[in-house]
PDB file of C-alpha atoms in Angstrom:
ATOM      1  CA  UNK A   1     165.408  91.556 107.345  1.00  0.00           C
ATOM      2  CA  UNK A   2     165.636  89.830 110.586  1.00  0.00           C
ATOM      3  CA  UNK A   3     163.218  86.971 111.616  1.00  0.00           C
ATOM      4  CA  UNK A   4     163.720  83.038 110.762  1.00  0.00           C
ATOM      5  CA  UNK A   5     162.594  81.648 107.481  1.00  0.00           C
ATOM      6  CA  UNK A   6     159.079  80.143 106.744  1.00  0.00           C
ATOM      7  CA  UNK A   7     157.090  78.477 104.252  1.00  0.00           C
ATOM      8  CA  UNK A   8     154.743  80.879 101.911  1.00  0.00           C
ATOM      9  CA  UNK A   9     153.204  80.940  98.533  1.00  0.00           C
ATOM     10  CA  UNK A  10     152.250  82.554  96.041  1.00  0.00           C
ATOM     11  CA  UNK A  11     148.605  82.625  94.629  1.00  0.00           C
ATOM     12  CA  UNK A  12     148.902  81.729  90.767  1.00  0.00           C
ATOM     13  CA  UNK A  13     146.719  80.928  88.050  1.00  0.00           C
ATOM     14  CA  UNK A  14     143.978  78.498  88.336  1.00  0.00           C
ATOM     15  CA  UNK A  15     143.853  77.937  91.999  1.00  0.00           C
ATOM     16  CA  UNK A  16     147.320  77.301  92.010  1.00  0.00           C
ATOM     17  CA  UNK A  17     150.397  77.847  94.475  1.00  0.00           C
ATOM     18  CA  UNK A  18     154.109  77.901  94.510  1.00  0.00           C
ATOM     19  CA  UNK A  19     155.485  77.213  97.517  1.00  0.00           C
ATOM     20  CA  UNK A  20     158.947  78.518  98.946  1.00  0.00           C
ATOM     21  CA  UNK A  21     160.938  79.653 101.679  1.00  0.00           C
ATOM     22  CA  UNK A  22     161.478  83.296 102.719  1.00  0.00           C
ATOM     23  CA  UNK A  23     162.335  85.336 105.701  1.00  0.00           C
ATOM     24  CA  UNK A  24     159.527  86.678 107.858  1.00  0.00           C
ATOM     25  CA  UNK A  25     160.332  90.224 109.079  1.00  0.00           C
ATOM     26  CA  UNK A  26     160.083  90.740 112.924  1.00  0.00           C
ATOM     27  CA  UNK A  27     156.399  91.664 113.659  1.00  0.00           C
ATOM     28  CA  UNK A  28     155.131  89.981 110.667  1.00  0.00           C
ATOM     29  CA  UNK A  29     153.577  86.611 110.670  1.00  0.00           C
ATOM     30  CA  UNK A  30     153.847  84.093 107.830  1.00  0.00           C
ATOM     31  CA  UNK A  31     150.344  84.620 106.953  1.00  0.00           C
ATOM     32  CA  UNK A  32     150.992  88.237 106.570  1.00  0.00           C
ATOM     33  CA  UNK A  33     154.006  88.091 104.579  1.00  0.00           C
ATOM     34  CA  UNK A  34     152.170  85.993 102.181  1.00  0.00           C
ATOM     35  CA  UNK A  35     149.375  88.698 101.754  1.00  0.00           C
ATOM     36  CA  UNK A  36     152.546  90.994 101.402  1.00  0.00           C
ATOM     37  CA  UNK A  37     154.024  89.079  98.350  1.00  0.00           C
ATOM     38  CA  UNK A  38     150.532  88.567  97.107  1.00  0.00           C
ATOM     39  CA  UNK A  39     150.085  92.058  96.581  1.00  0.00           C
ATOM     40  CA  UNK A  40     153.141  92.630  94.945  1.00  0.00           C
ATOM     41  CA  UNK A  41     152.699  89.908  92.190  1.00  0.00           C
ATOM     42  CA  UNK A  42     149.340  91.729  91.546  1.00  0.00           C
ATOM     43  CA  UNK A  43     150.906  95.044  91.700  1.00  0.00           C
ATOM     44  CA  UNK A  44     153.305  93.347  88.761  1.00  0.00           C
ATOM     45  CA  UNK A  45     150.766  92.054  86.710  1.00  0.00           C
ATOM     46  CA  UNK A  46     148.731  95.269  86.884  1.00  0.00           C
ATOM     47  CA  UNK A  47     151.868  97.177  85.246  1.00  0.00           C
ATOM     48  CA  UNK A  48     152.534  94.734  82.894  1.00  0.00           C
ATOM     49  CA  UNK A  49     148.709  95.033  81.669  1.00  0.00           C
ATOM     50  CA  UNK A  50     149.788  98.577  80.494  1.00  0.00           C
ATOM     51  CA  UNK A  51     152.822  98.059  79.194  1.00  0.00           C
ATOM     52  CA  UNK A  52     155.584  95.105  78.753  1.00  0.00           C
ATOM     53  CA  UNK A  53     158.766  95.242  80.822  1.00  0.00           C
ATOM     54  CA  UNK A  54     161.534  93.114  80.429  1.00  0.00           C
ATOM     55  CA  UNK A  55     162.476  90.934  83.195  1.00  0.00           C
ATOM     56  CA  UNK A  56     165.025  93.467  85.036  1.00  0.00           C
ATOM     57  CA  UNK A  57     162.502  96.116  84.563  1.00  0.00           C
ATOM     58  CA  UNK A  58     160.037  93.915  86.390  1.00  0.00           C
ATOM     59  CA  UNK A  59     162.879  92.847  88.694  1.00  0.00           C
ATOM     60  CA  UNK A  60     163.885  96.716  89.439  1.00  0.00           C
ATOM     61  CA  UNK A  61     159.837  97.998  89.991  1.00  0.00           C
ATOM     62  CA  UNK A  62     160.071  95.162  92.875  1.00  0.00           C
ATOM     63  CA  UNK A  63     162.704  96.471  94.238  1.00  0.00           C
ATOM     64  CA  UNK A  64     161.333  99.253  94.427  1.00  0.00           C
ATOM     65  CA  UNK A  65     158.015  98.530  95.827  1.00  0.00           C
ATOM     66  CA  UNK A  66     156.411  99.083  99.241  1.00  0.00           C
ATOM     67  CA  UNK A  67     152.954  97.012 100.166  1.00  0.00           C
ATOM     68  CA  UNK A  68     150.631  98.262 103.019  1.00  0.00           C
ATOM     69  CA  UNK A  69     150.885  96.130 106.214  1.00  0.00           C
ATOM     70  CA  UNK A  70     148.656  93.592 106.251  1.00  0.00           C
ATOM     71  CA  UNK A  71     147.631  93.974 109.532  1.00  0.00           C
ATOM     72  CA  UNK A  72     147.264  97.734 109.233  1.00  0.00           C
ATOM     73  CA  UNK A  73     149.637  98.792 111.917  1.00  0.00           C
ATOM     74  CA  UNK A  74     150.354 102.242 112.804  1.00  0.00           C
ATOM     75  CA  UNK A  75     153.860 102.853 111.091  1.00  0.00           C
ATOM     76  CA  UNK A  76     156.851 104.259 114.053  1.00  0.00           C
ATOM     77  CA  UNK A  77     157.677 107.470 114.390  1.00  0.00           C
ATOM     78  CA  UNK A  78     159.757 108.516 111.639  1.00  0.00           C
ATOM     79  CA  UNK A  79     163.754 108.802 112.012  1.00  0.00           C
ATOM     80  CA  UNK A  80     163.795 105.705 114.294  1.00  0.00           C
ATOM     81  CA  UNK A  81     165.484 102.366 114.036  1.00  0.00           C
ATOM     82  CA  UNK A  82     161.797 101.023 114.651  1.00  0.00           C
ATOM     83  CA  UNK A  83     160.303 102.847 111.606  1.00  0.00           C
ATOM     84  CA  UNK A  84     163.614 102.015 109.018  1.00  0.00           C
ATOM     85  CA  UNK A  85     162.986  98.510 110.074  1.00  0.00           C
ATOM     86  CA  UNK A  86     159.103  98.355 109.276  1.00  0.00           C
ATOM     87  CA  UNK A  87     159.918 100.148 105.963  1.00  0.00           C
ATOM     88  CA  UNK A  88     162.090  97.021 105.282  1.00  0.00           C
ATOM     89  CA  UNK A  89     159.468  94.889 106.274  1.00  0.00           C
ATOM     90  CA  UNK A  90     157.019  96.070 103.981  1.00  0.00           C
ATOM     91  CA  UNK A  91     159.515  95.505 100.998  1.00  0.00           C
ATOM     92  CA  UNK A  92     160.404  92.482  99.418  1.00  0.00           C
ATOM     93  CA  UNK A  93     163.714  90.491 100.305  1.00  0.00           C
ATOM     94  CA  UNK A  94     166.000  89.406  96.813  1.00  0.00           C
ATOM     95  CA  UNK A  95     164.542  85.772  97.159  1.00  0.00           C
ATOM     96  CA  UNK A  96     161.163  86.820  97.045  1.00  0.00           C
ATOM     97  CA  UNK A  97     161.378  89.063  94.277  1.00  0.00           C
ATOM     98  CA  UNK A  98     162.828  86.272  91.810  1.00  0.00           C
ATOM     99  CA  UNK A  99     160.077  84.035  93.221  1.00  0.00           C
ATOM    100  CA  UNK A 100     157.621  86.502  91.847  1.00  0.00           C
ATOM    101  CA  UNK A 101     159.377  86.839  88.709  1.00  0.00           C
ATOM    102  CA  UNK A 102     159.778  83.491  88.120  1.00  0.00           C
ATOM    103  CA  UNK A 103     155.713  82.721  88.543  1.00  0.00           C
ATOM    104  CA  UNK A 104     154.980  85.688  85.829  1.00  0.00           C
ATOM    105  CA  UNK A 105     157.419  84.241  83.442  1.00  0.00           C
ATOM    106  CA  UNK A 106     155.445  80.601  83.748  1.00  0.00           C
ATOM    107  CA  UNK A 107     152.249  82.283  83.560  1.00  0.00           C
ATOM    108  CA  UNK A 108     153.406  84.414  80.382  1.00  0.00           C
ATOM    109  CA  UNK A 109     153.216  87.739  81.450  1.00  0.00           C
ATOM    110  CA  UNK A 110     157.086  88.169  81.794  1.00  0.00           C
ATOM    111  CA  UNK A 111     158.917  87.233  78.510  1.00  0.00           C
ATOM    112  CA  UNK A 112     161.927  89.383  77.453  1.00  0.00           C
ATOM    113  CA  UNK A 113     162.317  87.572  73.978  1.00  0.00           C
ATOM    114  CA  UNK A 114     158.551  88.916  72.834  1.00  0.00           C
ATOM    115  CA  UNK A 115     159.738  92.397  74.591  1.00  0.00           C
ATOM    116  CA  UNK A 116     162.941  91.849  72.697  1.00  0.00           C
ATOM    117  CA  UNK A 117     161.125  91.058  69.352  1.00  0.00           C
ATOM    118  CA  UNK A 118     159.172  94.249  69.978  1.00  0.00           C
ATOM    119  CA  UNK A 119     161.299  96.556  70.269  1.00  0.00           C
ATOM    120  CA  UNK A 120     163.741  95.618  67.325  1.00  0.00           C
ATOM    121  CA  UNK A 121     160.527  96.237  65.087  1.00  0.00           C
ATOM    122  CA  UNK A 122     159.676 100.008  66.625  1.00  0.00           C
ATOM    123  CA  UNK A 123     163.676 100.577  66.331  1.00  0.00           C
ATOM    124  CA  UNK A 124     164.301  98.927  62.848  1.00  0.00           C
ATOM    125  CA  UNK A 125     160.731  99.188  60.996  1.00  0.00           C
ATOM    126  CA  UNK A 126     159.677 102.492  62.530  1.00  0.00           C
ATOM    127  CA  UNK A 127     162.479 104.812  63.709  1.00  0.00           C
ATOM    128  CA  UNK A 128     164.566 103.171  61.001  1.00  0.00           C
ATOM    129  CA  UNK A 129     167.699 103.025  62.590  1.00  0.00           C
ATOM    130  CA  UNK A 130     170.663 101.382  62.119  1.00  0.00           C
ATOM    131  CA  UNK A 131     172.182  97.997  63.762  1.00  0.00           C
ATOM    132  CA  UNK A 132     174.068  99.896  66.378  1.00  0.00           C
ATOM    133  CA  UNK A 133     170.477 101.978  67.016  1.00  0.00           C
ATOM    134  CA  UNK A 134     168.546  98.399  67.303  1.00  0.00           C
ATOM    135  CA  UNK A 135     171.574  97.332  70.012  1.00  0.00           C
ATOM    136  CA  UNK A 136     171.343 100.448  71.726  1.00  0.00           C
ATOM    137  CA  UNK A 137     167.192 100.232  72.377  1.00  0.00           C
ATOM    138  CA  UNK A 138     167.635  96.459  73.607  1.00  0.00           C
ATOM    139  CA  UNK A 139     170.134  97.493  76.164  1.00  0.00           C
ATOM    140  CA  UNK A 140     167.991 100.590  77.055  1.00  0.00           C
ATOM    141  CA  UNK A 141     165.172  98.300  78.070  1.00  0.00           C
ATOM    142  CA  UNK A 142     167.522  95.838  80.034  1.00  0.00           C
ATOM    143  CA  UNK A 143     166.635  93.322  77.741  1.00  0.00           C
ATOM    144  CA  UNK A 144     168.623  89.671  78.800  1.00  0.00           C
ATOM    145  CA  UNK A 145     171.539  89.078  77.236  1.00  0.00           C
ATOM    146  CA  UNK A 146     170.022  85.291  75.088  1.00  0.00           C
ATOM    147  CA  UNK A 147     167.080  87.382  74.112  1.00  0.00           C
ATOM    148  CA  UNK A 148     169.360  90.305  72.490  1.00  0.00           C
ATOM    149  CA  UNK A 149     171.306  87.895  70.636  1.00  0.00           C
ATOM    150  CA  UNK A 150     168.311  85.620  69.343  1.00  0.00           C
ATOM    151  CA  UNK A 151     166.664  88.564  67.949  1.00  0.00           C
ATOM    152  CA  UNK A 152     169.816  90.441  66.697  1.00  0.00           C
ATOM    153  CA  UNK A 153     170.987  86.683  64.622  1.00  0.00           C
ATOM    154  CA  UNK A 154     167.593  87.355  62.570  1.00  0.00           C
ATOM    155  CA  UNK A 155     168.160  91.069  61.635  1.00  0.00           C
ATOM    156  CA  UNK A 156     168.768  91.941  58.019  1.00  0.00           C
ATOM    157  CA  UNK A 157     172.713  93.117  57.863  1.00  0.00           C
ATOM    158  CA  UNK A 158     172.759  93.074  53.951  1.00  0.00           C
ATOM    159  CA  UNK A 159     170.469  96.668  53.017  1.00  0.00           C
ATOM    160  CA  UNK A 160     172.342  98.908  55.897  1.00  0.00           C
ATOM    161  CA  UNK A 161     173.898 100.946  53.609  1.00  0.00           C
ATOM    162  CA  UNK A 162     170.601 101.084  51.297  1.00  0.00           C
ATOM    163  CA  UNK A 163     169.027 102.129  54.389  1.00  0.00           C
ATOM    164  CA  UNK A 164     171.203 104.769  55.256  1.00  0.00           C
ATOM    165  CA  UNK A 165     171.219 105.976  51.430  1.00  0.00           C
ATOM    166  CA  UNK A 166     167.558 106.501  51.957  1.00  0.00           C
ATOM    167  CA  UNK A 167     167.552 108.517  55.057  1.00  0.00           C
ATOM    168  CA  UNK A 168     170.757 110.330  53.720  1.00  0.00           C
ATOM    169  CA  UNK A 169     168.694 111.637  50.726  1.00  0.00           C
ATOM    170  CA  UNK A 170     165.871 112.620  52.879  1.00  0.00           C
ATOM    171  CA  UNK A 171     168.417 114.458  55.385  1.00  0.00           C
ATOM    172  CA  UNK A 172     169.741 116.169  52.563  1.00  0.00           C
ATOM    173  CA  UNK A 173     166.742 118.202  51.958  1.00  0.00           C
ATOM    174  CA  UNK A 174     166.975 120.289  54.737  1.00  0.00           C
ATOM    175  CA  UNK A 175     170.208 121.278  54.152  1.00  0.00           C
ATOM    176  CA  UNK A 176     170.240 122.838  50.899  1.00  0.00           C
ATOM    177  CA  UNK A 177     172.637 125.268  49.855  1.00  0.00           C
ATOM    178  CA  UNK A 178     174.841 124.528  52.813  1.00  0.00           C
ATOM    179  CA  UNK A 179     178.950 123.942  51.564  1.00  0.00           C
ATOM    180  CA  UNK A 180     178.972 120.512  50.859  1.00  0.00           C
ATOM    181  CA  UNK A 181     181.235 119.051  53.331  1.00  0.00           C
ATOM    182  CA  UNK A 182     179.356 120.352  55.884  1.00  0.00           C
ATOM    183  CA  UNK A 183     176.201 119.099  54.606  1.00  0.00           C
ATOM    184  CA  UNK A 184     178.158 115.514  54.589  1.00  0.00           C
ATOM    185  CA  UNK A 185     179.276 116.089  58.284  1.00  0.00           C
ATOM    186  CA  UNK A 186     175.582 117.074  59.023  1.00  0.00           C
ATOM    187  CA  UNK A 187     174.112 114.114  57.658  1.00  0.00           C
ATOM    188  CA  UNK A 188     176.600 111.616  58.939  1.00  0.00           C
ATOM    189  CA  UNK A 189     176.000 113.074  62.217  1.00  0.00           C
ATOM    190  CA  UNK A 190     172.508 112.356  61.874  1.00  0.00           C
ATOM    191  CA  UNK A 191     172.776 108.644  60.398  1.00  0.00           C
ATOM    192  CA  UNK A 192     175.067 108.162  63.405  1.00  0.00           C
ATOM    193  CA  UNK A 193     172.204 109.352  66.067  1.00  0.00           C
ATOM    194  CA  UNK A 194     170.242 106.960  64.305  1.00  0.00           C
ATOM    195  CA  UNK A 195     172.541 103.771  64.939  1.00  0.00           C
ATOM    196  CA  UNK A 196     174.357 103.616  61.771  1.00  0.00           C
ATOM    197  CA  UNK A 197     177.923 103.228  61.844  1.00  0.00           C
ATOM    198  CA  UNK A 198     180.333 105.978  61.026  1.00  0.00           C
ATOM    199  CA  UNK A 199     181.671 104.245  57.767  1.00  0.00           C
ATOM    200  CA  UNK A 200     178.263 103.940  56.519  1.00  0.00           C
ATOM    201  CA  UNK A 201     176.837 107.011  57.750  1.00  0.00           C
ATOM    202  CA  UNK A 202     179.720 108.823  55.846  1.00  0.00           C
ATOM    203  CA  UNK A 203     179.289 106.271  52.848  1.00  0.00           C
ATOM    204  CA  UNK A 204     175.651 107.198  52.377  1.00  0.00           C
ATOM    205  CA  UNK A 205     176.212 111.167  52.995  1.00  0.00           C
ATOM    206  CA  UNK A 206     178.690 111.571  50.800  1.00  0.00           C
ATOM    207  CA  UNK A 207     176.683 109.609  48.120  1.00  0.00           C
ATOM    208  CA  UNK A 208     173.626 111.903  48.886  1.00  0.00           C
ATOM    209  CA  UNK A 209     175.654 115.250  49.115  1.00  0.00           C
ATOM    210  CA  UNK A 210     177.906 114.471  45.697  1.00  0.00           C
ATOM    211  CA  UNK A 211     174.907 112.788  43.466  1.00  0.00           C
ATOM    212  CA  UNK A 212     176.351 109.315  43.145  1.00  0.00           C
ATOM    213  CA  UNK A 213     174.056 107.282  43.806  1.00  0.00           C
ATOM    214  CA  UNK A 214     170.022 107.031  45.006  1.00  0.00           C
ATOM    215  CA  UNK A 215     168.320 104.084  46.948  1.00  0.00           C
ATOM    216  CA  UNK A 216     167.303 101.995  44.356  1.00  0.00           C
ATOM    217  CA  UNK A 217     163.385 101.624  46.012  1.00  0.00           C
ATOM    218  CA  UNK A 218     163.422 105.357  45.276  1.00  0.00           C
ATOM    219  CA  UNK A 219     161.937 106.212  41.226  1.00  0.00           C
ATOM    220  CA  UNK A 220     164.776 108.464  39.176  1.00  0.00           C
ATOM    221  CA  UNK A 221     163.461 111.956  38.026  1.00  0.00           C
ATOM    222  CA  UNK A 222     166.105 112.900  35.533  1.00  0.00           C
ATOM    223  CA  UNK A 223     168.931 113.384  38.513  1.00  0.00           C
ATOM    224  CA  UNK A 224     171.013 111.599  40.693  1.00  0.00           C
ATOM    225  CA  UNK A 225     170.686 112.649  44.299  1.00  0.00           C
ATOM    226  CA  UNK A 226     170.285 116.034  46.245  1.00  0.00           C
ATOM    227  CA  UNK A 227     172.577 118.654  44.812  1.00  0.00           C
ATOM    228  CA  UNK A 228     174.349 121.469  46.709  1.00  0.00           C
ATOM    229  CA  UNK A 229     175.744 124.625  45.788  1.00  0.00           C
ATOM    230  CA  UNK A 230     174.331 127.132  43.555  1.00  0.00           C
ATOM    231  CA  UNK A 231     171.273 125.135  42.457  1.00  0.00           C
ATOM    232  CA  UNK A 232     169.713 123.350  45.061  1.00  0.00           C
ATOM    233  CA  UNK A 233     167.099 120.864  44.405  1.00  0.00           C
ATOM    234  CA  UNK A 234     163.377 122.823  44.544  1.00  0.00           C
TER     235      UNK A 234
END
């Protein structure tokens, strides 16, 4: 963006203002570019009504954004040097979007540790993956790094094999009367979409396939397991 630097705010809670410095596009006053990042704070805390982001989501939808000019010029004819410059203008500038970020994380709307908390209960409690599954959703969502390993130190390591065990059995079901040690491969494939690792997916398939074993949290009904072969379990 071309132009020299100024000082706006933004509005915040309360009456409040943060003050700071930021480049003022050519053909937009000070005044105007604070109406400009105005809008895109509200624009923010509109989304984040509807659903939580984590911070670099936030940061990325910013990036991404385009406010109306304040002033309600007529845009240039597309194609032009003229018109790829007021795009820019209508966008915010790197320094402005962290100032924006940084006022929605004071005023609570931004906080990737409750995102972070979140989404390791969906992952863990209601998809019931594994460890590696939990990881994977936290990265998907861009989640910081100190908020992935606060919430990751207070996940239960000890029952991931019980956990698997459970699925397995469940898996095992629907593959009834297939040779066994494709049945295992099946099922370990599946525990491993799920975020378990291979050693316990294969663990906990093999244990379902062969009758070893059954999650204790399960009652007994005589058997051991899901059996394969010439009698499948009704």
């Amino acid at each position: 963006m071309s132009g020299s630097p100024r000082l706006v705010s933004i509005p915040g809670g309360q009456g409040e203002t943060q003050a700071f410095t930021a480049v003022v596009p050519a053909g937009m006053d000070a005044e105007s570019r604070e109406r400009l990042v105005s809008e895109a704070q509200e624009t923010l805390v509109r989304a984040l009504a509807r659903s939580d982001r984590s911070t670099e989501e936030a940061r990325r939808l910013l990036r991404d954004w385009r406010g109306e000019d304040p002033k309600g010029a007529q845009a240039p004819e597309d194609g032009t040097d003229e018109a790829a410059e007021y795009e820019e203008s209508l966008r915010l500038d790197d320094d402005e979007i962290e100032q924006v970020i940084d006022r929605c994380t004071e005023l609570g709307y931004l906080d990737d540790l409750r995102l972070a908390e979140l989404v390791v209960h969906k992952s863990r409690d209601k998809k019931r993956s594994g460890i590696q599954g939990v990881e994977r959703a936290l990265r998907d969502r861009h989640i910081s790094a100190e908020a992935m390993q606060e919430v990751l130190a207070e996940v239960d390591r000890d029952d991931e094999l019980e956990r698997a065990k459970e699925l397995a059995v469940e898996r095992a079901r629907r593959v009834k009367g297939v040779e066994p040690d494709a049945a295992i491969r099946r099922i370990a494939g599946f525990l491993s979409r799920r975020g378990y690792s291979s050693g316990v997916a294969f663990t906990a398939a093999r244990e379902a396939v062969n009758g070893s074993s059954r999650p204790s949290s399960r009652p007994s009904s005589g058997s051991t397991g899901v059996f394969f072969g010439a009698t499948p379990v009704e």
